[in-house]
Structures are given as C-alpha cells and as structure tokens.
Short mmCIF file of C-alpha atoms in Angstrom, two decimals:
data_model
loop_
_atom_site.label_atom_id
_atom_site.label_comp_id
_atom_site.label_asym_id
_atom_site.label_seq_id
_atom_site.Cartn_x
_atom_site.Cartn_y
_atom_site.Cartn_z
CA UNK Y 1087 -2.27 63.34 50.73
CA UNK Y 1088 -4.99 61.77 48.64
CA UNK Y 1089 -2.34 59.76 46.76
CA UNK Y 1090 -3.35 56.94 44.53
CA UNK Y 1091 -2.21 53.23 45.31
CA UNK Y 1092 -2.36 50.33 42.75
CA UNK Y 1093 -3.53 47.50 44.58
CA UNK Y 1094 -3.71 43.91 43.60
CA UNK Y 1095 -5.31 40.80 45.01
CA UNK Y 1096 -7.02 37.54 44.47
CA UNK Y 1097 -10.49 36.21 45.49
CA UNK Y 1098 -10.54 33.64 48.39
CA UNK Y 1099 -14.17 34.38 50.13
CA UNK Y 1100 -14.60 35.78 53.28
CA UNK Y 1101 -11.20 37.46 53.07
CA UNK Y 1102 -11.07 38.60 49.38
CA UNK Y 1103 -13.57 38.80 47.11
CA UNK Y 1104 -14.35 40.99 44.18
CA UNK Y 1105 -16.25 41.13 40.82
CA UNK Y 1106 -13.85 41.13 37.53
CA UNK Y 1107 -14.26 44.53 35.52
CA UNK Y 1108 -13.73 42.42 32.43
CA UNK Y 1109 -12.15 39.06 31.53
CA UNK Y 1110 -8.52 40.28 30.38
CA UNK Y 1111 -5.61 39.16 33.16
CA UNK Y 1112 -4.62 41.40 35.09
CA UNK Y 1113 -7.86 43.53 34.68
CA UNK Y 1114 -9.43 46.13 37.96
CA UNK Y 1115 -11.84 45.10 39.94
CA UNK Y 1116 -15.16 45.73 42.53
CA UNK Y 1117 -14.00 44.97 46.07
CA UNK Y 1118 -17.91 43.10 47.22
CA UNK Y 1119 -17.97 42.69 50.84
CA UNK Y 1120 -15.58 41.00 52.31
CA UNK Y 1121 -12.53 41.34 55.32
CA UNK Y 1122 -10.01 42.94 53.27
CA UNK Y 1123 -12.61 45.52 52.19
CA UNK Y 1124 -13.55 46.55 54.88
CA UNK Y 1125 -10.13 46.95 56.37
CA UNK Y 1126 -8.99 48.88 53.13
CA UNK Y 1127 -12.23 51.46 53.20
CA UNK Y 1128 -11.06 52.03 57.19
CA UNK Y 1129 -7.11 52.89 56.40
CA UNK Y 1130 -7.45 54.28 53.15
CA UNK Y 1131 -9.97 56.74 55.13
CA UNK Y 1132 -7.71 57.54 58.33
CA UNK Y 1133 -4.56 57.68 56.34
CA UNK Y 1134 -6.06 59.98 52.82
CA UNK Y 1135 -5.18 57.65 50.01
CA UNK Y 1136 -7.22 56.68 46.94
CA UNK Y 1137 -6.51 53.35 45.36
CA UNK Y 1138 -6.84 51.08 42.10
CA UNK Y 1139 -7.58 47.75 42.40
CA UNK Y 1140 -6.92 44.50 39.92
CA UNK Y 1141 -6.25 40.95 39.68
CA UNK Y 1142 -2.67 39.37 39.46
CA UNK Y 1143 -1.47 40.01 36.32
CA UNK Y 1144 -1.70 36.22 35.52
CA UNK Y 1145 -4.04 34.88 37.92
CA UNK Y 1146 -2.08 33.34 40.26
CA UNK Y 1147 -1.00 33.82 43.68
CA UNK Y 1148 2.98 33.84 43.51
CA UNK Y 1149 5.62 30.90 42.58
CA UNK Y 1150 9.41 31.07 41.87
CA UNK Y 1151 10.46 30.39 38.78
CA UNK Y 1152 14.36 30.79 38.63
CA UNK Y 1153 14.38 34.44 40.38
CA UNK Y 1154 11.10 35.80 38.87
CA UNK Y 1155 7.87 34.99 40.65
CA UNK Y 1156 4.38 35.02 39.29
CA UNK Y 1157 1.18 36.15 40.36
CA UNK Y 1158 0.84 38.81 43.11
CA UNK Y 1159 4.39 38.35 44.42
CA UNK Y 1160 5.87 38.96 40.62
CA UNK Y 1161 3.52 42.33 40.77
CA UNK Y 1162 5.31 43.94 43.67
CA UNK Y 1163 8.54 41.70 42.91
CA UNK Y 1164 8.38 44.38 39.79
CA UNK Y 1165 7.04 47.29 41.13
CA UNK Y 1166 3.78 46.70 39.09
CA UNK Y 1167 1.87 47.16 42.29
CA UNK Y 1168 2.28 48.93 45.31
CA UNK Y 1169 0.77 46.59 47.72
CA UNK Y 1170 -1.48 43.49 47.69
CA UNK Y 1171 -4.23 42.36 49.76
CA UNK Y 1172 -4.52 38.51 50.88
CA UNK Y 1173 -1.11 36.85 50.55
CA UNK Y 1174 0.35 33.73 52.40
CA UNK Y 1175 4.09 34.74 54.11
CA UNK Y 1176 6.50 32.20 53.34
CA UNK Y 1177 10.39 32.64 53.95
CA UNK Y 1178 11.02 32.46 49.72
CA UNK Y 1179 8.50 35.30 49.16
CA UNK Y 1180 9.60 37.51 51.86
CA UNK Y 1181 13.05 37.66 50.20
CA UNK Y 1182 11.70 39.66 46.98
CA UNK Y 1183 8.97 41.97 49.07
CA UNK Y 1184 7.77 43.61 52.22
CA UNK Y 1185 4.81 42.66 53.74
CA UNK Y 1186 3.10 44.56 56.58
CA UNK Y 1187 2.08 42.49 59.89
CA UNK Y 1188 0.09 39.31 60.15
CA UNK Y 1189 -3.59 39.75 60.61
CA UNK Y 1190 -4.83 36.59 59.90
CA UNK Y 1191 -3.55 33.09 60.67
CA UNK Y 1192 -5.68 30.87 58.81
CA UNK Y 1193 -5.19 27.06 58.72
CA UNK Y 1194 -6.12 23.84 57.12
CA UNK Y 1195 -8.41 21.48 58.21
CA UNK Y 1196 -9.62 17.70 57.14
CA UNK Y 1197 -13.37 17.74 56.84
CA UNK Y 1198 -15.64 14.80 57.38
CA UNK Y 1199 -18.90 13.21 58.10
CA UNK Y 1200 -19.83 13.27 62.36
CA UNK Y 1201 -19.33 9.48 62.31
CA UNK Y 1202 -22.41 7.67 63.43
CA UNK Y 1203 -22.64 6.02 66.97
CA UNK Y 1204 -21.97 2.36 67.51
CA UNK Y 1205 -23.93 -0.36 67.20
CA UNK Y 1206 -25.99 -1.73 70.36
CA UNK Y 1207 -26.70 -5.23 69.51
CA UNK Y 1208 -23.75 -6.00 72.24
CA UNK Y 1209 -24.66 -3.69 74.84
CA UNK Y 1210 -25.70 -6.43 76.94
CA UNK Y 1211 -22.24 -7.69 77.20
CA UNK Y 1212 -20.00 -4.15 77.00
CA UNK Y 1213 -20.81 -3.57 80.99
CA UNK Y 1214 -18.44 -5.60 81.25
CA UNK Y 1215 -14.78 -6.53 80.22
CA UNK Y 1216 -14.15 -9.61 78.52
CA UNK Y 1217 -11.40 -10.35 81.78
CA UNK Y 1218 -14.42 -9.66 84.44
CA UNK Y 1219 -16.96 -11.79 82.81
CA UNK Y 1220 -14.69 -14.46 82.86
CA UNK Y 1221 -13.97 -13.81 86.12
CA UNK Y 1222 -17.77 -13.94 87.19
CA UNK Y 1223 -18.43 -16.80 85.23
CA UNK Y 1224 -15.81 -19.07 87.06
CA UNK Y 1225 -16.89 -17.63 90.43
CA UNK Y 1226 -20.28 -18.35 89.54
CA UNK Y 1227 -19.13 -22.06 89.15
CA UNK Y 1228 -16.93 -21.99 92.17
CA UNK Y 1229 -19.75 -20.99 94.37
CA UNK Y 1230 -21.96 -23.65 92.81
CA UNK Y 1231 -19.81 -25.97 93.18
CA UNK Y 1232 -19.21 -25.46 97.12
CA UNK Y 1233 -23.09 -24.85 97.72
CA UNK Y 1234 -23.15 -28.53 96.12
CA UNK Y 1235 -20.24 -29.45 98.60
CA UNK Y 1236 -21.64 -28.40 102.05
CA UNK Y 1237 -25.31 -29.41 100.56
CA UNK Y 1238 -23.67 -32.82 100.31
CA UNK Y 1239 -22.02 -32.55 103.66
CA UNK Y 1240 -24.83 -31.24 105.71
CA UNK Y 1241 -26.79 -34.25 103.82
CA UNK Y 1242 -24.52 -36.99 105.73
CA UNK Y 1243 -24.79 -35.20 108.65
CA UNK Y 1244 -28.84 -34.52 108.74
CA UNK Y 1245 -29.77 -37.23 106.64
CA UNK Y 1246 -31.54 -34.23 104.71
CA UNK Y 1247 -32.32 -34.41 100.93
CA UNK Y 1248 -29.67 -33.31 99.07
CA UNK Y 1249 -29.28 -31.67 95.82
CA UNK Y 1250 -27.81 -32.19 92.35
CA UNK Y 1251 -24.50 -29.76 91.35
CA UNK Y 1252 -26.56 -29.08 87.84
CA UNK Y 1253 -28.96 -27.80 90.66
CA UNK Y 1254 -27.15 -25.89 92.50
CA UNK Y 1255 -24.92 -24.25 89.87
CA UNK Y 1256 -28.52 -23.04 88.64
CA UNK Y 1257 -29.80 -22.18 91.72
CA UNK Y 1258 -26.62 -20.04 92.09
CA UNK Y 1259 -27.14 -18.24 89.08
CA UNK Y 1260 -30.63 -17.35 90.29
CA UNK Y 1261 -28.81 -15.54 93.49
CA UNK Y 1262 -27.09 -13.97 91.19
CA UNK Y 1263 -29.35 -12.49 88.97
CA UNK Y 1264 -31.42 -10.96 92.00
CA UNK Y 1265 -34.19 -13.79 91.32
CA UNK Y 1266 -33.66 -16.63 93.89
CA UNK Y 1267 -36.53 -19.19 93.53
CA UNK Y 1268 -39.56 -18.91 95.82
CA UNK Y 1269 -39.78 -22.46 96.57
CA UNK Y 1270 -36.57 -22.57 98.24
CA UNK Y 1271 -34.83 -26.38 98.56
CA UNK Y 1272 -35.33 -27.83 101.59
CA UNK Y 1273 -31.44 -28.14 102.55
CA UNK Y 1274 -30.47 -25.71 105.25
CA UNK Y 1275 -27.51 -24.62 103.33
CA UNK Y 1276 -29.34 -23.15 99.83
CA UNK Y 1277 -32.45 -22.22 101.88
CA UNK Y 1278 -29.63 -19.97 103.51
CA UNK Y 1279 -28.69 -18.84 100.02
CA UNK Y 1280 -32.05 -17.70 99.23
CA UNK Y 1281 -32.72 -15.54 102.09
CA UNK Y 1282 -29.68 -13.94 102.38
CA UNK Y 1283 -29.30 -12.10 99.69
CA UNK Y 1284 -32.91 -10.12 99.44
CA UNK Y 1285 -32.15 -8.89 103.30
CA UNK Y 1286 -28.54 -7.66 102.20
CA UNK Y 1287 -30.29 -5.90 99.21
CA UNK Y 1288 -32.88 -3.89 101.27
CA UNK Y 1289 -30.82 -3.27 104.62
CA UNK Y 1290 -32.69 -6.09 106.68
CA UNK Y 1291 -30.10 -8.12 107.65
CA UNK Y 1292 -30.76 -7.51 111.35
CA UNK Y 1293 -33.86 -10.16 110.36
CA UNK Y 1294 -32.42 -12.72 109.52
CA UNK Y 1295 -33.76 -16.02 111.14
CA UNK Y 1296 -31.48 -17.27 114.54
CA UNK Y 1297 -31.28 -20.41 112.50
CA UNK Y 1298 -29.17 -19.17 109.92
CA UNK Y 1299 -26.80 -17.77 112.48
CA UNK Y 1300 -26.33 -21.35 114.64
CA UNK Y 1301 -23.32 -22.36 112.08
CA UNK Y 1302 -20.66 -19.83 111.70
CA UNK Y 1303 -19.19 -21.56 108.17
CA UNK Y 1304 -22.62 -21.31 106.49
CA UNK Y 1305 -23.44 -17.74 108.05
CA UNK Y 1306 -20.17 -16.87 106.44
CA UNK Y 1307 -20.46 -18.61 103.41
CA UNK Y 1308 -24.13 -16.79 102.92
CA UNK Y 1309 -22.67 -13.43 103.61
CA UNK Y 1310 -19.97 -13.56 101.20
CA UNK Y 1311 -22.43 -14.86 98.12
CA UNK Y 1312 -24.87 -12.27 98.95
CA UNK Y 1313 -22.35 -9.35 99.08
CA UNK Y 1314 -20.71 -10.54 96.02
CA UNK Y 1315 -24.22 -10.86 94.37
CA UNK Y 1316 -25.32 -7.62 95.38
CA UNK Y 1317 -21.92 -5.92 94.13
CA UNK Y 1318 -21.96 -7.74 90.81
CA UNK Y 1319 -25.71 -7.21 89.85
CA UNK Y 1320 -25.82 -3.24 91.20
CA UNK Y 1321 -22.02 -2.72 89.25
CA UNK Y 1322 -23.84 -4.61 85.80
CA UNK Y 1323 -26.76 -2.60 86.55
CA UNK Y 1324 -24.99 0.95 86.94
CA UNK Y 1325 -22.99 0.10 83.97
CA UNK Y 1326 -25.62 -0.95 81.46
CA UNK Y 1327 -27.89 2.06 82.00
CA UNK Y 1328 -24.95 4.27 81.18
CA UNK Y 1329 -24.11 2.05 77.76
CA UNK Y 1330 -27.38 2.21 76.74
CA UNK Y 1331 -28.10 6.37 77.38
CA UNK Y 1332 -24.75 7.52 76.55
CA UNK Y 1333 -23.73 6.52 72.77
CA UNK Y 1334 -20.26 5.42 71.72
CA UNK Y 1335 -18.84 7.12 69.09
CA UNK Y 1336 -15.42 5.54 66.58
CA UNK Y 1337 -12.76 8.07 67.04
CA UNK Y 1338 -13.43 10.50 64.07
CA UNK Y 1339 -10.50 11.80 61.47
CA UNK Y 1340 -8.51 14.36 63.25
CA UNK Y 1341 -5.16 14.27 61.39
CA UNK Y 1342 -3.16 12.91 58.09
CA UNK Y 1343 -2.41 9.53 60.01
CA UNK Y 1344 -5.73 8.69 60.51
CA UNK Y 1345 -6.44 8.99 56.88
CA UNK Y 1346 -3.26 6.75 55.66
CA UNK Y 1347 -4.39 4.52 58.44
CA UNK Y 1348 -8.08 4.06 57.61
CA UNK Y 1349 -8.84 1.08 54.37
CA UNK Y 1350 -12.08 2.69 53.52
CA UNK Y 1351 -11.87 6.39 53.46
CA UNK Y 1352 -10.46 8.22 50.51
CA UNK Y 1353 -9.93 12.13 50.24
CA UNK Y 1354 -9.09 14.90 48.05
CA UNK Y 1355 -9.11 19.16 47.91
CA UNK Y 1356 -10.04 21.69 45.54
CA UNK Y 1357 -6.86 21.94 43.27
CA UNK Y 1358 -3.98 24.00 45.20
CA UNK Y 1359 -2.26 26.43 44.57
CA UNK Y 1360 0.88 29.16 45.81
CA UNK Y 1361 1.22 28.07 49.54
CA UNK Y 1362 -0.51 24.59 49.49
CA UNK Y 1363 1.59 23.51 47.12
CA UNK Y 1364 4.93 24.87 48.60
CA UNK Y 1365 3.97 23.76 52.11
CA UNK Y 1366 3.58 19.81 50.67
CA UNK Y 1367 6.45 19.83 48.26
CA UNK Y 1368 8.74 21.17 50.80
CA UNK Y 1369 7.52 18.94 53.32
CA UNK Y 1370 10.11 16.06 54.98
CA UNK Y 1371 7.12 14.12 56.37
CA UNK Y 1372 6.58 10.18 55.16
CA UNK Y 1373 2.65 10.48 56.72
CA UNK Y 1374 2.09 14.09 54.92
CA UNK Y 1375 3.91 12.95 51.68
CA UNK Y 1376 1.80 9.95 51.83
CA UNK Y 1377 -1.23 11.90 52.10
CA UNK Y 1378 -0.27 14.71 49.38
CA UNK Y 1379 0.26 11.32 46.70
CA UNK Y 1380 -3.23 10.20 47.14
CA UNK Y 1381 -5.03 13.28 47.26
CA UNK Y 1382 -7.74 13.46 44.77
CA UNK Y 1383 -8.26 17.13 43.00
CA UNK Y 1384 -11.89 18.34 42.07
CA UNK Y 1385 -14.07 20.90 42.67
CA UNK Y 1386 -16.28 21.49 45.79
CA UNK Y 1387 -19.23 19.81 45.22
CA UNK Y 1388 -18.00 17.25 43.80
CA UNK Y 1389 -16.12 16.45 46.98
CA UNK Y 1390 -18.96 17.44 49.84
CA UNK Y 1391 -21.00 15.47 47.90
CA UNK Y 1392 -18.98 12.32 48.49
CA UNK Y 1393 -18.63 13.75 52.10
CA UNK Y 1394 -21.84 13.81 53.02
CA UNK Y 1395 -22.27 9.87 51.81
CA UNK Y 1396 -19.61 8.97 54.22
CA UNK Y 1397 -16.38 7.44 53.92
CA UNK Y 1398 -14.66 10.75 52.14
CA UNK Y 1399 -12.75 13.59 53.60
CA UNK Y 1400 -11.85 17.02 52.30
CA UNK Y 1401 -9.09 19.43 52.72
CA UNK Y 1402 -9.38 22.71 52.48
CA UNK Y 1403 -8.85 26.07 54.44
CA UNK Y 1404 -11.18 26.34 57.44
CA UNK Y 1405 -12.13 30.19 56.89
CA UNK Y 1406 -13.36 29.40 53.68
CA UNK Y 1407 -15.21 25.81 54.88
CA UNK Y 1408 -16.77 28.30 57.70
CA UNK Y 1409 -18.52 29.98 54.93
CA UNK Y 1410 -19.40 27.04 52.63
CA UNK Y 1411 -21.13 25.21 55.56
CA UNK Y 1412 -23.07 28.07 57.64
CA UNK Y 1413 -24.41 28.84 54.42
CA UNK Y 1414 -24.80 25.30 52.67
CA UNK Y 1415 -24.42 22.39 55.44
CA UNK Y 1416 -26.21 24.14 58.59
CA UNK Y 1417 -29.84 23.61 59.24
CA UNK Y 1418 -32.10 26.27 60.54
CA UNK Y 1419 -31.08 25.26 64.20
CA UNK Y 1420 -27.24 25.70 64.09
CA UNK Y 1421 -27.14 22.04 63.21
CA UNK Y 1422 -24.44 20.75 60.99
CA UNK Y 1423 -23.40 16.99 60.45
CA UNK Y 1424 -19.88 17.81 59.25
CA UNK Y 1425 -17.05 17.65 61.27
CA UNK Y 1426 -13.43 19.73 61.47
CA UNK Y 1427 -10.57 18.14 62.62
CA UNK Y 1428 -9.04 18.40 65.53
CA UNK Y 1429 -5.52 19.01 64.11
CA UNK Y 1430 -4.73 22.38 61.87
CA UNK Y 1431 -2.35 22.35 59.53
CA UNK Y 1432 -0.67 26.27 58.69
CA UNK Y 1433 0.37 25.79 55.10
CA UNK Y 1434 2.18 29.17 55.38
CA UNK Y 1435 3.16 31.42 58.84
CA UNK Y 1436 0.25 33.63 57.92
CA UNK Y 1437 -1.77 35.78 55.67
CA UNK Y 1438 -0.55 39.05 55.41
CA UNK Y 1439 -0.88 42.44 53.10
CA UNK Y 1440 2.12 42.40 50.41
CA UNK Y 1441 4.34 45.59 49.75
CA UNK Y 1442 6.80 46.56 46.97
CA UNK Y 1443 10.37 46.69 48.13
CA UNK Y 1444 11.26 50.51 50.11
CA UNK Y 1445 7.98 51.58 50.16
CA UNK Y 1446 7.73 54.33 52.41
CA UNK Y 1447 4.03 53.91 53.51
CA UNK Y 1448 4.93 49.80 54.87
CA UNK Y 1449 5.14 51.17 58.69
CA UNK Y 1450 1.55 53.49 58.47
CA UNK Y 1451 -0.17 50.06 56.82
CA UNK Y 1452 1.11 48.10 59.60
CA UNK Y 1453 0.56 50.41 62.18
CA UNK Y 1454 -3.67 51.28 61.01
CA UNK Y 1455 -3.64 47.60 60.44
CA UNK Y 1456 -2.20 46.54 64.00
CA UNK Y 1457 -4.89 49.21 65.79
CA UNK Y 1458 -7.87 47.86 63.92
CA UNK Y 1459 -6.80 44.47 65.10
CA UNK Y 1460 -6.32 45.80 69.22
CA UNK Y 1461 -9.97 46.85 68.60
CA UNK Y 1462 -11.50 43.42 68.23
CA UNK Y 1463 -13.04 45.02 64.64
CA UNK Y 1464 -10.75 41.87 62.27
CA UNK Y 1465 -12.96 39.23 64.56
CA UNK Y 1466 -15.63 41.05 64.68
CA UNK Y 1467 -16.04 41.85 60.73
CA UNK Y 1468 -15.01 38.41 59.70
CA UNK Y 1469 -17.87 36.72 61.59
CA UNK Y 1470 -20.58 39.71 60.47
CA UNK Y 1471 -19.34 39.14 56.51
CA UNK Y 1472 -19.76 35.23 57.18
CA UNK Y 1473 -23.01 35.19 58.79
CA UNK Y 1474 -24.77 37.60 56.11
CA UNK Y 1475 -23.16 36.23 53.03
CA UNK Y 1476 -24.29 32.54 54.80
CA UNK Y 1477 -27.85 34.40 55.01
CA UNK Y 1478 -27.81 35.53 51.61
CA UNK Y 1479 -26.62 32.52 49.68
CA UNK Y 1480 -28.99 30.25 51.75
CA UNK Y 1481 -31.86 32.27 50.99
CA UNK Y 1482 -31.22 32.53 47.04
CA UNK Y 1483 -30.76 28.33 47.41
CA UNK Y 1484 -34.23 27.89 48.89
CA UNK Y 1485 -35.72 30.43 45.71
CA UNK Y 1486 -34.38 28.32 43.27
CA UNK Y 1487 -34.12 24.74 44.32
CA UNK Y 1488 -36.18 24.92 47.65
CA UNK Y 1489 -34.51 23.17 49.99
CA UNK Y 1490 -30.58 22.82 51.37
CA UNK Y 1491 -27.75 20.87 50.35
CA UNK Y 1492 -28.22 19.48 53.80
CA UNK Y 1493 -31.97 18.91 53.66
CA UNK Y 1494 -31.54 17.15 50.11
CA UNK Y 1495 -28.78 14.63 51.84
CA UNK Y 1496 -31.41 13.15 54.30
CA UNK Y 1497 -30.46 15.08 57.27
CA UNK Y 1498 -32.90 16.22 60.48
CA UNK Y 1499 -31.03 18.66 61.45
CA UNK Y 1500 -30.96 17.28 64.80
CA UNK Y 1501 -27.42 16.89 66.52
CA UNK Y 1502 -27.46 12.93 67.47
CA UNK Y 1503 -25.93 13.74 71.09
CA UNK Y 1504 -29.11 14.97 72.69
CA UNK Y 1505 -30.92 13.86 75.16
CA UNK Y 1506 -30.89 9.90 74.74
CA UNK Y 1507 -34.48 7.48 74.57
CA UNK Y 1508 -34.29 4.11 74.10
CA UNK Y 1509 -35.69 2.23 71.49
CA UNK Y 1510 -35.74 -1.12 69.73
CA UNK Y 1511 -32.15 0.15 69.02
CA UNK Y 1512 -30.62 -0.29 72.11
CA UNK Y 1513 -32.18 -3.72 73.30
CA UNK Y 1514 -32.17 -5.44 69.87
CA UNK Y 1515 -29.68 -7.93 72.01
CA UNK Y 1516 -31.57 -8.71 74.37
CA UNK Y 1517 -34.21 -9.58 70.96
CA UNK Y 1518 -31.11 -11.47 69.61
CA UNK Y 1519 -31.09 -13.79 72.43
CA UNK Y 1520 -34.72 -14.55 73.01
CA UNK Y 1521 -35.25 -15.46 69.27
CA UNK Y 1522 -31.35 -17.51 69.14
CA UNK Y 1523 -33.20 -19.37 72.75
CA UNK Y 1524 -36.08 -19.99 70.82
CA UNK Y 1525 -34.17 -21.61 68.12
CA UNK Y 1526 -32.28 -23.35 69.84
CA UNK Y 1527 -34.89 -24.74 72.08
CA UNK Y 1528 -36.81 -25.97 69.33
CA UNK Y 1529 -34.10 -27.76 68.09
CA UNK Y 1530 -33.87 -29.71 71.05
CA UNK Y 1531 -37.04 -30.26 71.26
CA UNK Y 1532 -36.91 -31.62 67.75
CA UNK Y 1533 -34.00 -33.80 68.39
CA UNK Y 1534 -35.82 -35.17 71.65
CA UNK Y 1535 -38.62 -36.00 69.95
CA UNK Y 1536 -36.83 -37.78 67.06
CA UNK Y 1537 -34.52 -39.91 69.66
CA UNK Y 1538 -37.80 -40.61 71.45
CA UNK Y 1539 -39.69 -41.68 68.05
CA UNK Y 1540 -36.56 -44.07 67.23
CA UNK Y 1541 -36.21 -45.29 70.28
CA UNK Y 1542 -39.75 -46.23 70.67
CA UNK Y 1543 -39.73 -48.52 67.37
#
C-alpha cells in the first residue's frame, strides 16, 4: 500500500554495498549494485512498499552487551528499523529479532599460494620405492653371483675360459639395463645371457639357437634373467615417463590443522567483526583456538601481498575473495595462482534479512524472497554483479597503474598443470650424475697417478 520501510544495512561487497549520504553514524544511504539491491528493487516492486535506507546506527554489525545489542541487531532490537539487509543468524541474535529465511550461506575459506611442483633432481630414483630398489639391487647381485657360479662350473667341466665375479656382476647389470655387450664372453653360460634377453624383448624366442636349449638348468636359468630383465626395465621405464610428464604437487593448505602444523607459514584476516568473532570465541576447538591466537589482523593488501610471495595464508569470506580475485588476481585467461581451501568454515548458520519483533510483513519478505530464490535469479545475480564489478575495477587498475596486481607479482598467467615438456628441469639428475662420475673419476685417476708416481721412485 505504498508504505514506507526504514531499512538498515552494512557494506560487505557483492552482497551489500552502498555509498554514505554523509559521514554522521547512522546516516541514509545509495544502494550501488549489488545482491541485496537487486533483491530489494524486485520485492519492494511486487509487494508496493517504498523504503529508507541507512547505516547501523554505530557502524557495527550486532554484539551483546548485557541485554542490549549494537549495530544492526540493536536497530530492530529497538524498533529503530523495520528490517535489515545482510545479517549473519546466530542462536543469541535470533532471541531479540525475526529474521526472514536464509538466502545465502556464505562461508570462510583459507587462501593461499597454488604451491609450486616438486623438485626433479630425484626423478631418476622416484620410479621406484626405496624397498624395490633394494630389492633389485640384491637380485642384481644374486644373479651375478650364480652366472659366476655355473661360469665356474661349466669351466671344470669344458675346460672353457672362465670369468671373473667383478665380471659377471657387470655383465649382469648390462642385461639389465637392456644393453648386453656385443662381444659376448666366450663361456656358454653368459653367451646364453646375452642372447636371451633381446629375443624375449622383441617376441623371437622361437629363434633361439638349439644350443642354448641342450641344458635344461641354463635354458632355465636364461629364461628367468631375461623375463625378470624385461619386467624390471619396461616397469622403470613406464614409471619414469609418468614422473617426469605428470608433476608432483606438496599437499596444499586445506584446513586450520595444516596451518598449526606447517613451521613456515604464518596467516592473518582483515580485522573481524559480529559473527567471526562470536564463532571463534565460542569455539571448544584446541586446533581452531590455536589458530584464532596467532592470527595476524591487517588490511587486504597488506595480506595478498604476503600471499602472493608465498608462505602466507589469509582468511576471509569466500564471496567477498570471489570478487577481490576475478577482479585483482585473474589474468586475462581465467588464470589465477591463488588457491581456496578445500575445507569451509560457516562462522554463522547463514546470512539472512533481519526483522523487528511482530512485524506483520516477516511472512510476505520470506515468501517474495523464497520465490526469487526457486527461480535461479539469487545465483544468477550474484555471479552477473561479480563479473561486471570484476570488469570494472580491472579496467580502472590498468588506467591508472597499467598492469594487474597479478601481472606486477611475476605471474604468466599460465596454469602450471598443462600440457607437460621436458626440459633441463626434469633431467637435471641425470646432469647430477654425469658431472658427480666425472668427479669422481678424476679423482681416481688422480690418486692412480700419484700411487703410480710414488711407487715408481
């Protein structure tokens, strides 16, 4: 009936927002596009009402303070408003004023750097586990060892050449690493060795010489090293090409514990406020206590600025972080190197529109509120004020300082989890180990020549 409602509210962007009439508290206010806006223009249009709106009449959202609350809650608590716009539903408020349905159930989130991928100076040893390479190592020796044994035997039997173990633990080796040598030994039992293993590698080994067949124990014995050859070297193979193209990434920070648990990150929030602080005061959790005692207050940029250098984590509410980094942190491409945890924290059971105690007009707010909400439109608005406040802001950043937030931190824009190429990166072991060789080989060749020198005088 074209009534005229006195409505109060605070700014927390892309929910509320506003522009102050004047500085005084408590002073009206010019709704600027944002959620609740929009949802007031709709109901205040299907339902005939005019309305008023200000700030708290203090500037804050709503604590207790023996029986009288401040802020918003203290408005309606005292009929000094009829209803408010954003408000976080705890059990304590909801005992001094109505509140119409839940329309929006934000939550709190820990946000932090995309941690970087792993180092791949020991890719040449993560194929396998520590307990298989020992493993391969001593059957590497055991089958060595018994080519040296029936070498030895066949030697008394033939009166062939034989061969030395430091021999045939090499020559073993060279099975092994799919490079037998091409002047095989002349004792029946390695030459066996040798050809076995290239035939059970390419299907042939229908070919192999009569010969090799005429002794069951070494036929046997040659099977069984070139199998176990083949399996080993295709398994390391396999295994390696996938630790070199797909990168490993250290578990990132999804929750409280794994920020009491890490020595090297710290953290910290905007200063809180109504909810926040309720939610960690009230709270009978050692890990969240923890966490609330070593939380460092400042500002935003003070903390994404740290976040973007690594090793620091912010808290804050992840509708609001939505809009900070698709129109701060997000390169052209959809890119952005920040990360949102996993686990989300509801400091209150919702965010909800405030009412003065017996209002009669509660049930028509909840019921517009609940049918704009069935229609998709509170999803569907919230994204469209993101996106073109995000489009604004970023294009007023590159007018005056000409590039990004991002951009000035050093990043691409490129998400690191594309399609992989390898590079020096990935095979600096295998550089590790030819330069540690050379070393080491000319130090023996140093020392040689010096035992030579004094043994020659």
């Amino acid at each position: 009936m074209g009534h005229t409602f006195t409505v109060v509210g605070l700014s927390f962007f892309p929910i509320m927002d506003y522009i102050p009439d004047s500085n005084r508290p408590g002073t009206t206010i010019t709704l600027t596009d944002c959620l609740d806006k929009r949802i007031l223009v709709a109901i205040s249009s299907a339902l005939n009402f005019k309305y008023i709106t200000r700030e708290s009449s203090d500037g804050e959202w709503g604590l207790d303070q023996d029986g009288n609350w401040t802020g918003i809650v203290g408005d309606l608590q005292h009929n000094r408003a009829d209803f408010s716009l954003l408000l976080g539903l705890v059990y304590s408020r909801a005992q001094v004023m109505d509140f119409s349905s839940i329309y929006i159930n934000d939550r709190w989130v820990i946000i932090s750097l995309k941690l970087q991928p792993l180092t791949q100076y020991l890719s040449l040893v993560k194929p396998f586990t520590g307990v298989l390479w020992i493993a391969v190592f001593i059957s590497v020796v055991v089958m060595g060892f018994t080519l040296w044994l029936f070498a030895r035997i066949w030697t008394l039997i033939s009166g062939d050449r034989g061969i030395s173990i430091t021999t045939s633990l090499l020559y073993t080796c060279e099975i092994l690493l799919a490079s037998p040598d091409l002047i095989l030994p002349v004792n029946f039992t390695t030459r066996v060795m040798g050809y076995i293993q290239p035939w059970l590698e390419e299907g042939l080994y229908s070919l192999m010489p009569s010969s090799a067949s005429d002794d069951i124990v070494l036929q046997m014995m040659a099977v069984c090293l070139g199998i176990f050859s083949v399996i080993v070297t295709s398994a390391y193979k396999s295994s390696l090409i996938a630790h070199l193209t797909v990168r490993v990434y250290p578990p990132p920070i999804n929750n409280f514990q794994d920020l009491v648990n890490s020595e090297r990150v710290t953290w910290g929030s905007e200063p809180l406020y109504g909810t926040e602080v309720l939610f960690f005061n009230s709270s009978l959790d050692p890990v969240t206590r923890e966490f609330y005692s070593k939380l460092e207050f400042d500002n935003l940029d003070y903390h994404m600025g740290k976040v973007m250098k690594g090793h620091h984590a912010f808290f804050s509410s992840k509708t609001y972080m939505r809009h900070v980094i698709a129109s701060q942190y997000t390169s052209s491409l959809g890119y952005t190197p920040l990360h949102f945890s996993q686990t989300q924290y509801p400091t209150s059971a919702g965010s909800v529109w405030g009412v003065r105690r017996g209002a009669i007009f509660t049930e028509a707010l909840t019921r517009m509120r609940t049918r704009l909400s069935e229609m998709g439109l509170f999803d569907y608005w919230m994204n469209d004020v993101i996106s073109t406040k995000a489009r604004q802001i970023r294009k007023d950043i590159k007018e005056k300082e000409g590039h990004l937030k991002l951009d000035a931190a050093g990043f691409s824009g490129e998400d690191s989890r594309t399609e992989e190429v390898l590079s020096l990166n990935h095979l600096q072991g295998c550089f590790y180990i030819l330069f540690i060789g050379y070393v080491v080989a000319l130090l023996i060749l140093t020392l040689e020549n010096c035992i030579g020198y004094l043994n020659k005088n």
